[in-house]
Amino acid sequence: LLASPGDLRHVLATVPHINKSIKKKLNIYIWEDTMECLVRHMLLYKLATDQTASIEARLQTFLEAYGNVVIHKKTSDAIQSTAQCIYKEMAKDSEFVGPFFDLSLLKYKERDAIESVLSFLRKDKGNKQSSFDSGQCWENRCRHYLGSRYDSATNIIDWDYTMRMKYYAPIVHKLHYKRWRLKGVIVERQGKCTESNKSLASFV
C-alpha cells in the first residue's frame, strides 16, 4: 500500500525486481487524494516503458516530465499523445488502463475526474481551456517563498548552496542548483525549454 506517494518511483523501483519464476500475483495499491496524481502515475509509467522510443529518448522524456517545470516541445508532445492514448483506453474500458492499472475500486465521479484531467493534458496550448503557464506559477511561488528577499534571490541561493546543499548532496553542481531554484529546470538537454509541464498542474 502506497499512501499519497506523490510519484511513481517506488513502483518503478519494485517492478523490475519481481521474480518472474514465482507465479504469484503482486498487487500494489496506491491511494491519492487527488486524481491529478493518479493520472501522473499512469502518464509517467507509460512514458518510461514506451517501447517505440530508444532507451535514451525514454530516459530524457521521463526525467523532463518528472522534474522540470518547463519542458521541450518534444516532451510536451509526448505527454499530449500519451494522455490521448490513456483517454482512448478509458473510453473502451473505464476500469482498466494497460499494462496493469486497475481502476475498478474508484468511484464513477473519480473516473470522470481522471478523464477531465486527461482532456486537459491532451489539448493544444492554443486552447484557452488548457492554458497553463507553469513558469509563471514557479516564479510566483518563489516570490511568495522569498518575500521581501526576492530581489536578492541570487545571493540567497548561493548561500543556501554553500551552507547546506553541497554538504547534503555534493553531487549537485552549483549552477544546476541555481537554475532549478530560479527556473524550475532540473534536466537540461539541447534546445530551449519553452513549454509548460502540464502534468504538474492541479485543479482547485
Coordinates of N, CA and C in Angstrom, one line a residue:
L1 N 0.8 -1.2 0.0 CA 0.0 0.0 0.0 C 0.9 1.2 0.0
L2 N 0.6 2.1 -0.9 CA 1.3 3.4 -1.0 C 0.3 4.5 -0.8
A3 N 0.5 5.2 0.3 CA -0.5 6.3 0.7 C 0.1 7.6 0.3
S4 N -0.5 8.3 -0.7 CA -0.1 9.6 -1.2 C 1.4 9.6 -1.5
P5 N 1.9 8.7 -2.3 CA 3.3 8.8 -2.6 C 3.7 10.0 -3.4
G6 N 2.8 10.6 -4.2 CA 3.1 11.8 -5.0 C 3.7 11.5 -6.3
D7 N 4.4 10.4 -6.4 CA 5.0 10.0 -7.7 C 5.2 8.5 -7.7
L8 N 5.7 8.0 -8.9 CA 5.7 6.5 -9.1 C 7.1 5.9 -8.9
R9 N 8.0 6.5 -8.2 CA 9.3 6.0 -8.1 C 9.4 4.7 -7.3
H10 N 8.5 4.5 -6.3 CA 8.5 3.2 -5.6 C 8.1 2.1 -6.5
V11 N 7.1 2.3 -7.3 CA 6.6 1.2 -8.2 C 7.6 0.9 -9.2
L12 N 8.3 2.0 -9.8 CA 9.3 1.8 -10.8 C 10.5 1.0 -10.3
A13 N 10.8 1.2 -9.0 CA 11.9 0.5 -8.3 C 11.5 -0.9 -8.0
T14 N 10.2 -1.2 -7.8 CA 9.8 -2.5 -7.3 C 9.6 -3.5 -8.5
V15 N 8.9 -3.0 -9.6 CA 8.5 -3.9 -10.7 C 9.7 -4.7 -11.3
P16 N 10.8 -4.0 -11.6 CA 11.9 -4.8 -12.2 C 12.5 -5.9 -11.3
H17 N 12.3 -5.9 -10.0 CA 12.8 -6.8 -9.1 C 11.9 -8.0 -8.8
I18 N 10.7 -8.0 -9.4 CA 9.8 -9.0 -9.2 C 10.3 -10.3 -9.8
N19 N 10.4 -11.4 -9.1 CA 10.9 -12.7 -9.5 C 9.8 -13.3 -10.4
K20 N 10.0 -13.4 -11.7 CA 9.0 -13.9 -12.6 C 8.9 -15.4 -12.5
S21 N 9.9 -16.1 -11.9 CA 9.8 -17.5 -11.7 C 8.8 -17.9 -10.6
I22 N 8.5 -17.0 -9.7 CA 7.5 -17.2 -8.7 C 6.1 -16.8 -9.2
K23 N 5.3 -17.7 -9.5 CA 4.0 -17.4 -10.1 C 3.0 -17.0 -9.1
K24 N 3.3 -15.8 -8.5 CA 2.3 -15.2 -7.6 C 2.0 -13.8 -8.1
K25 N 0.8 -13.4 -7.9 CA 0.3 -12.1 -8.3 C 0.7 -11.0 -7.3
L26 N 1.3 -10.0 -7.7 CA 1.6 -8.9 -6.8 C 0.7 -7.7 -7.0
N27 N 0.0 -7.3 -6.0 CA -0.9 -6.2 -6.1 C -0.3 -5.0 -5.3
I28 N -0.2 -3.9 -6.0 CA 0.3 -2.6 -5.4 C -0.9 -1.6 -5.3
Y29 N -1.3 -1.3 -4.2 CA -2.4 -0.4 -4.0 C -1.9 1.0 -3.8
I30 N -2.4 2.0 -4.6 CA -1.9 3.4 -4.5 C -3.2 4.2 -4.1
W31 N -3.0 5.0 -3.0 CA -4.1 5.9 -2.6 C -3.6 7.3 -2.8
E32 N -4.3 8.1 -3.5 CA -4.0 9.5 -3.7 C -5.3 10.3 -3.4
D33 N -5.2 11.5 -2.8 CA -6.3 12.3 -2.6 C -6.7 13.2 -3.7
T34 N -5.9 13.2 -4.8 CA -6.2 14.0 -6.0 C -6.0 13.1 -7.2
M35 N -6.9 13.2 -8.1 CA -6.9 12.4 -9.3 C -5.8 12.8 -10.3
E36 N -5.3 14.1 -10.1 CA -4.2 14.5 -10.9 C -2.9 13.7 -10.7
C37 N -2.7 13.3 -9.4 CA -1.6 12.4 -9.1 C -1.7 11.1 -9.7
L38 N -2.9 10.5 -9.7 CA -3.1 9.2 -10.3 C -2.9 9.2 -11.8
V39 N -3.3 10.3 -12.5 CA -3.1 10.4 -13.9 C -1.6 10.6 -14.1
R40 N -0.9 11.3 -13.3 CA 0.5 11.5 -13.4 C 1.3 10.1 -13.3
H41 N 0.8 9.3 -12.4 CA 1.4 8.0 -12.2 C 1.3 7.2 -13.5
M42 N 0.1 7.1 -14.1 CA -0.1 6.4 -15.3 C 0.7 7.0 -16.5
L43 N 0.7 8.3 -16.5 CA 1.5 9.0 -17.6 C 3.0 8.7 -17.5
L44 N 3.5 8.8 -16.3 CA 5.0 8.6 -16.2 C 5.4 7.2 -16.5
Y45 N 4.5 6.2 -16.1 CA 4.8 4.8 -16.3 C 4.8 4.5 -17.8
K46 N 3.8 5.1 -18.5 CA 3.8 4.8 -19.9 C 4.9 5.5 -20.7
L47 N 5.3 6.7 -20.2 CA 6.5 7.3 -20.8 C 7.8 6.5 -20.6
A48 N 7.9 5.9 -19.4 CA 9.1 5.2 -19.1 C 9.2 3.8 -19.8
T49 N 8.0 3.3 -20.2 CA 8.0 2.0 -20.8 C 7.6 2.0 -22.2
D50 N 7.7 3.1 -22.9 CA 7.3 3.3 -24.3 C 8.4 2.6 -25.2
Q51 N 8.0 1.4 -25.7 CA 8.9 0.6 -26.5 C 9.2 1.1 -27.9
T52 N 8.4 2.1 -28.3 CA 8.6 2.7 -29.6 C 9.8 3.7 -29.6
A53 N 10.3 4.1 -28.5 CA 11.4 5.0 -28.4 C 12.6 4.4 -27.8
S54 N 13.8 4.9 -28.1 CA 15.0 4.4 -27.6 C 15.1 4.6 -26.1
I55 N 16.0 3.9 -25.5 CA 16.2 4.0 -24.0 C 16.6 5.4 -23.6
E56 N 17.5 6.0 -24.4 CA 18.0 7.3 -24.1 C 16.8 8.3 -24.3
A57 N 16.0 8.2 -25.3 CA 14.9 9.1 -25.5 C 13.9 9.0 -24.4
R58 N 13.6 7.7 -24.0 CA 12.6 7.5 -22.9 C 13.1 8.1 -21.6
L59 N 14.4 8.0 -21.4 CA 15.0 8.5 -20.1 C 14.9 10.0 -20.1
Q60 N 15.3 10.7 -21.2 CA 15.2 12.1 -21.2 C 13.8 12.6 -21.1
T61 N 12.9 12.0 -21.8 CA 11.5 12.4 -21.8 C 10.9 12.2 -20.4
F62 N 11.2 11.0 -19.7 CA 10.7 10.8 -18.4 C 11.2 11.7 -17.4
L63 N 12.5 12.0 -17.4 CA 13.1 12.9 -16.4 C 12.6 14.3 -16.6
E64 N 12.4 14.8 -17.8 CA 11.9 16.1 -18.0 C 10.4 16.2 -17.5
A65 N 9.6 15.2 -17.8 CA 8.2 15.2 -17.4 C 8.1 15.1 -15.9
Y66 N 9.1 14.3 -15.3 CA 9.1 14.1 -13.8 C 9.5 15.3 -13.0
G67 N 10.5 16.0 -13.5 CA 11.1 17.1 -12.6 C 11.1 18.5 -13.1
N68 N 10.9 18.7 -14.4 CA 11.0 20.1 -15.0 C 9.7 20.8 -14.9
V69 N 9.8 22.1 -14.5 CA 8.6 22.9 -14.6 C 8.3 23.3 -16.0
V70 N 9.3 23.6 -16.8 CA 9.2 23.9 -18.2 C 10.0 22.8 -19.0
I71 N 9.4 22.4 -20.1 CA 10.0 21.3 -20.9 C 10.1 21.6 -22.3
H72 N 10.8 20.7 -23.1 CA 10.9 20.9 -24.5 C 9.6 20.6 -25.2
K73 N 9.5 21.1 -26.5 CA 8.3 20.8 -27.3 C 8.1 19.3 -27.5
K74 N 9.2 18.6 -27.7 CA 9.1 17.2 -28.0 C 8.5 16.4 -26.8
T75 N 9.0 16.8 -25.6 CA 8.4 16.2 -24.4 C 7.0 16.5 -24.2
S76 N 6.6 17.8 -24.5 CA 5.2 18.2 -24.4 C 4.3 17.4 -25.3
D77 N 4.8 17.2 -26.5 CA 4.1 16.4 -27.5 C 3.9 14.9 -27.0
A78 N 5.0 14.4 -26.4 CA 4.9 13.0 -25.8 C 3.9 12.9 -24.7
I79 N 3.8 13.9 -23.9 CA 2.8 13.9 -22.8 C 1.4 14.0 -23.4
Q80 N 1.2 14.9 -24.4 CA -0.1 15.0 -25.0 C -0.5 13.7 -25.7
S81 N 0.4 13.1 -26.4 CA 0.0 11.9 -27.1 C -0.3 10.7 -26.2
T82 N 0.5 10.7 -25.1 CA 0.3 9.6 -24.1 C -1.0 9.8 -23.3
A83 N -1.4 11.0 -23.0 CA -2.6 11.3 -22.4 C -3.8 10.9 -23.3
Q84 N -3.6 11.2 -24.6 CA -4.6 10.8 -25.6 C -4.8 9.3 -25.6
C85 N -3.7 8.6 -25.5 CA -3.7 7.1 -25.5 C -4.5 6.6 -24.3
I86 N -4.2 7.1 -23.1 CA -4.8 6.7 -21.9 C -6.3 7.0 -22.0
Y87 N -6.6 8.2 -22.5 CA -8.0 8.6 -22.7 C -8.8 7.6 -23.5
K88 N -8.2 7.2 -24.6 CA -8.9 6.2 -25.5 C -9.1 4.9 -24.8
E89 N -8.1 4.5 -24.0 CA -8.2 3.2 -23.3 C -9.3 3.2 -22.3
M90 N -9.5 4.4 -21.6 CA -10.5 4.5 -20.6 C -11.9 4.6 -21.3
A91 N -11.9 5.1 -22.6 CA -13.2 5.1 -23.3 C -13.7 3.7 -23.6
K92 N -12.7 2.8 -23.8 CA -13.1 1.4 -24.1 C -13.4 0.6 -22.8
D93 N -12.6 0.9 -21.8 CA -12.8 0.2 -20.5 C -12.4 1.1 -19.4
S94 N -13.4 1.7 -18.7 CA -13.1 2.7 -17.7 C -12.4 2.1 -16.4
E95 N -12.4 0.8 -16.4 CA -11.9 0.1 -15.1 C -10.4 -0.3 -15.3
F96 N -9.9 -0.2 -16.5 CA -8.5 -0.8 -16.7 C -7.7 0.1 -17.7
V97 N -6.5 0.4 -17.3 CA -5.6 1.1 -18.2 C -4.3 0.2 -18.3
G98 N -3.9 -0.2 -19.5 CA -2.7 -1.0 -19.6 C -1.4 -0.4 -19.1
P99 N -0.4 -1.2 -18.7 CA -0.5 -2.6 -18.7 C -1.1 -3.2 -17.4
F100 N -1.2 -2.4 -16.4 CA -1.7 -3.1 -15.1 C -2.4 -2.1 -14.2
F101 N -2.9 -1.0 -14.7 CA -3.6 -0.1 -13.8 C -5.1 -0.4 -13.7
D102 N -5.5 -1.0 -12.5 CA -6.9 -1.4 -12.3 C -7.6 -0.2 -11.6
L103 N -8.6 0.4 -12.2 CA -9.3 1.5 -11.7 C -10.7 1.1 -11.1
S104 N -11.0 -0.2 -11.0 CA -12.3 -0.7 -10.6 C -12.7 -0.2 -9.2
L105 N -11.8 0.1 -8.4 CA -12.1 0.5 -7.0 C -12.4 1.9 -6.9
L106 N -12.3 2.7 -8.0 CA -12.6 4.1 -7.9 C -14.1 4.3 -8.2
K107 N -14.6 5.4 -7.6 CA -16.0 5.8 -7.8 C -16.1 6.3 -9.3
Y108 N -17.4 6.4 -9.7 CA -17.6 6.9 -11.1 C -17.2 8.4 -11.2
K109 N -17.4 9.1 -10.2 CA -17.1 10.6 -10.2 C -15.5 10.7 -10.2
E110 N -14.8 9.8 -9.6 CA -13.4 9.9 -9.6 C -12.8 9.5 -11.0
R111 N -13.5 8.5 -11.7 CA -13.1 8.2 -13.1 C -13.4 9.4 -14.0
D112 N -14.5 10.0 -13.7 CA -14.8 11.2 -14.5 C -13.8 12.3 -14.3
A113 N -13.3 12.4 -13.1 CA -12.3 13.4 -12.8 C -11.0 13.1 -13.6
I114 N -10.7 11.8 -13.6 CA -9.5 11.4 -14.4 C -9.6 11.7 -15.8
E115 N -10.8 11.5 -16.4 CA -11.0 11.8 -17.8 C -10.9 13.4 -18.0
S116 N -11.3 14.1 -17.1 CA -11.2 15.6 -17.2 C -9.8 16.0 -17.2
V117 N -9.0 15.4 -16.3 CA -7.5 15.7 -16.3 C -6.9 15.3 -17.6
L118 N -7.2 14.2 -18.2 CA -6.7 13.7 -19.4 C -7.1 14.6 -20.6
S119 N -8.3 15.1 -20.5 CA -8.8 16.1 -21.5 C -7.9 17.4 -21.5
F120 N -7.6 17.8 -20.3 CA -6.7 19.0 -20.1 C -5.4 18.7 -20.7
L121 N -4.8 17.6 -20.5 CA -3.4 17.3 -20.9 C -3.3 17.1 -22.4
R122 N -4.4 16.6 -23.0 CA -4.3 16.3 -24.5 C -4.7 17.4 -25.4
K123 N -5.0 18.6 -24.8 CA -5.4 19.7 -25.6 C -4.2 20.6 -26.0
D124 N -4.3 21.2 -27.1 CA -3.1 22.1 -27.5 C -3.0 23.3 -26.7
K125 N -1.8 23.9 -26.7 CA -1.5 25.1 -25.9 C -2.4 26.3 -26.3
G126 N -2.8 26.3 -27.6 CA -3.6 27.4 -28.0 C -5.0 27.4 -27.5
N127 N -5.4 26.3 -27.0 CA -6.8 26.2 -26.5 C -6.9 26.9 -25.1
K128 N -7.8 27.9 -25.0 CA -7.8 28.6 -23.7 C -8.2 27.7 -22.5
Q129 N -9.0 26.7 -22.8 CA -9.4 25.8 -21.7 C -8.2 25.0 -21.1
S130 N -7.1 24.9 -21.9 CA -6.0 24.1 -21.4 C -4.8 25.0 -21.1
S131 N -5.0 26.4 -21.1 CA -3.8 27.3 -20.8 C -3.3 27.1 -19.4
F132 N -2.0 27.0 -19.3 CA -1.3 26.8 -18.0 C 0.1 27.3 -18.2
D133 N 0.5 28.3 -17.5 CA 1.9 28.8 -17.5 C 2.6 28.4 -16.3
S134 N 3.3 27.2 -16.4 CA 4.0 26.7 -15.2 C 5.2 27.6 -14.8
G135 N 5.8 28.2 -15.8 CA 6.9 29.1 -15.5 C 6.5 30.2 -14.6
Q136 N 5.4 30.8 -14.9 CA 4.8 31.9 -14.1 C 4.4 31.5 -12.7
C137 N 3.9 30.3 -12.7 CA 3.5 29.7 -11.4 C 4.7 29.5 -10.5
W138 N 5.8 29.0 -11.1 CA 7.1 28.8 -10.4 C 7.6 30.1 -9.8
E139 N 7.6 31.2 -10.7 CA 8.1 32.5 -10.2 C 7.2 33.0 -9.1
N140 N 5.9 32.9 -9.2 CA 5.0 33.3 -8.1 C 5.3 32.6 -6.8
R141 N 5.6 31.3 -6.9 CA 5.9 30.6 -5.7 C 7.2 31.0 -5.1
C142 N 8.2 31.3 -6.0 CA 9.5 31.8 -5.5 C 9.3 33.2 -4.8
R143 N 8.5 34.0 -5.4 CA 8.3 35.4 -4.8 C 7.6 35.2 -3.5
H144 N 6.6 34.3 -3.4 CA 5.9 34.1 -2.1 C 6.9 33.5 -1.0
Y145 N 7.7 32.6 -1.5 CA 8.7 32.0 -0.5 C 9.7 32.9 0.0
L146 N 10.3 33.7 -0.9 CA 11.3 34.7 -0.5 C 10.8 36.0 0.0
G147 N 9.6 36.4 -0.3 CA 9.0 37.6 0.2 C 9.9 38.8 -0.2
S148 N 10.2 39.6 0.8 CA 10.9 40.8 0.6 C 12.4 40.6 0.2
R149 N 12.8 39.3 0.3 CA 14.2 39.0 -0.1 C 14.3 38.6 -1.6
Y150 N 13.2 38.6 -2.3 CA 13.2 38.1 -3.7 C 14.2 38.9 -4.6
D151 N 14.4 40.2 -4.4 CA 15.4 40.9 -5.2 C 16.8 40.4 -5.0
S152 N 17.0 39.7 -3.8 CA 18.4 39.2 -3.5 C 18.4 37.7 -3.7
A153 N 17.5 37.2 -4.6 CA 17.4 35.7 -4.7 C 18.7 35.0 -5.1
T154 N 19.5 35.6 -6.0 CA 20.7 35.0 -6.4 C 21.7 34.8 -5.2
N155 N 21.8 35.8 -4.4 CA 22.7 35.8 -3.2 C 22.2 34.7 -2.2
I156 N 20.9 34.7 -2.0 CA 20.3 33.7 -1.1 C 20.5 32.3 -1.6
I157 N 20.4 32.1 -2.9 CA 20.6 30.7 -3.5 C 22.0 30.3 -3.3
D158 N 23.0 31.3 -3.5 CA 24.4 31.0 -3.3 C 24.7 30.6 -1.9
W159 N 24.0 31.3 -0.9 CA 24.2 31.0 0.5 C 23.7 29.6 0.8
D160 N 22.5 29.3 0.3 CA 21.8 28.0 0.6 C 22.7 26.9 0.1
Y161 N 23.2 27.1 -1.1 CA 24.1 26.0 -1.7 C 25.4 25.8 -0.9
T162 N 26.0 26.9 -0.6 CA 27.3 26.9 0.1 C 27.2 26.3 1.5
M163 N 26.1 26.7 2.3 CA 26.0 26.4 3.7 C 25.2 25.1 3.9
R164 N 24.4 24.6 2.9 CA 23.5 23.5 3.1 C 23.7 22.4 2.0
M165 N 23.3 22.8 0.8 CA 23.2 21.8 -0.3 C 24.4 21.0 -0.6
K166 N 25.6 21.7 -0.6 CA 26.8 21.0 -1.1 C 27.3 20.0 0.0
Y167 N 26.7 20.1 1.2 CA 27.1 19.1 2.2 C 26.1 17.9 2.2
Y168 N 24.8 18.2 1.9 CA 23.8 17.2 1.8 C 23.9 16.4 0.5
A169 N 24.1 17.1 -0.6 CA 24.1 16.5 -1.9 C 25.3 17.0 -2.7
P170 N 26.5 16.6 -2.4 CA 27.7 17.2 -3.1 C 27.7 16.9 -4.6
I171 N 26.9 15.9 -5.1 CA 26.9 15.6 -6.5 C 26.2 16.6 -7.3
V172 N 25.4 17.5 -6.6 CA 24.6 18.5 -7.3 C 25.5 19.7 -7.6
H173 N 25.7 20.1 -8.8 CA 26.5 21.3 -9.1 C 25.8 22.6 -8.8
K174 N 26.6 23.6 -8.4 CA 26.1 24.8 -8.0 C 25.2 25.5 -9.1
L175 N 25.7 25.4 -10.4 CA 25.0 26.0 -11.5 C 23.6 25.3 -11.7
H176 N 23.6 24.0 -11.6 CA 22.3 23.2 -11.7 C 21.4 23.6 -10.6
Y177 N 21.9 23.7 -9.4 CA 21.0 24.1 -8.3 C 20.4 25.5 -8.4
K178 N 21.3 26.4 -8.9 CA 20.8 27.7 -9.1 C 19.7 27.8 -10.2
R179 N 19.9 27.0 -11.3 CA 19.0 27.0 -12.4 C 17.6 26.5 -11.9
W180 N 17.7 25.4 -11.1 CA 16.4 24.8 -10.6 C 15.7 25.8 -9.7
R181 N 16.4 26.5 -8.8 CA 15.8 27.4 -7.9 C 15.2 28.6 -8.6
L182 N 15.8 29.0 -9.7 CA 15.3 30.2 -10.4 C 14.3 29.9 -11.4
K183 N 14.5 28.8 -12.2 CA 13.6 28.5 -13.3 C 12.8 27.2 -13.2
G184 N 13.2 26.3 -12.2 CA 12.5 25.1 -12.0 C 12.9 24.0 -13.0
V185 N 14.1 24.2 -13.6 CA 14.6 23.2 -14.6 C 15.7 22.3 -14.0
I186 N 15.4 21.0 -13.9 CA 16.4 20.1 -13.3 C 17.2 19.4 -14.4
V187 N 16.5 18.9 -15.4 CA 17.1 18.2 -16.5 C 17.2 19.1 -17.8
E188 N 18.3 19.3 -18.3 CA 18.5 20.1 -19.5 C 19.2 19.4 -20.6
R189 N 18.7 19.5 -21.8 CA 19.4 18.9 -23.0 C 19.4 19.9 -24.1
Q190 N 19.8 19.5 -25.3 CA 20.0 20.5 -26.4 C 18.6 21.2 -26.7
G191 N 18.7 22.4 -26.9 CA 17.4 23.2 -27.2 C 16.9 23.9 -25.9
K192 N 16.0 24.8 -26.1 CA 15.5 25.6 -25.0 C 14.1 25.0 -24.5
C193 N 13.9 25.0 -23.2 CA 12.6 24.5 -22.7 C 11.6 25.7 -22.8
T194 N 10.6 25.5 -23.6 CA 9.7 26.6 -23.8 C 8.2 26.2 -23.4
E195 N 7.9 25.0 -23.2 CA 6.6 24.5 -23.0 C 6.3 24.3 -21.5
S196 N 5.1 24.5 -21.0 CA 4.7 24.3 -19.6 C 4.5 22.8 -19.4
N197 N 5.0 22.3 -18.3 CA 4.8 20.9 -17.9 C 3.4 20.8 -17.3
K198 N 2.4 20.5 -18.2 CA 1.0 20.4 -17.7 C 0.7 19.3 -16.8
S199 N 1.6 18.3 -16.7 CA 1.4 17.1 -15.8 C 1.6 17.5 -14.4
L200 N 2.2 18.7 -14.1 CA 2.3 19.2 -12.8 C 1.1 20.1 -12.3
A201 N 0.2 20.3 -13.2 CA -0.9 21.2 -12.9 C -2.0 20.4 -12.0
S202 N -2.7 21.2 -11.3 CA -3.8 20.6 -10.4 C -5.0 21.6 -10.4
F203 N -6.1 21.0 -10.3 CA -7.4 21.8 -10.2 C -7.7 22.1 -8.8
V204 N -8.3 23.3 -8.6 CA -8.7 23.7 -7.3 C -10.2 23.8 -7.2

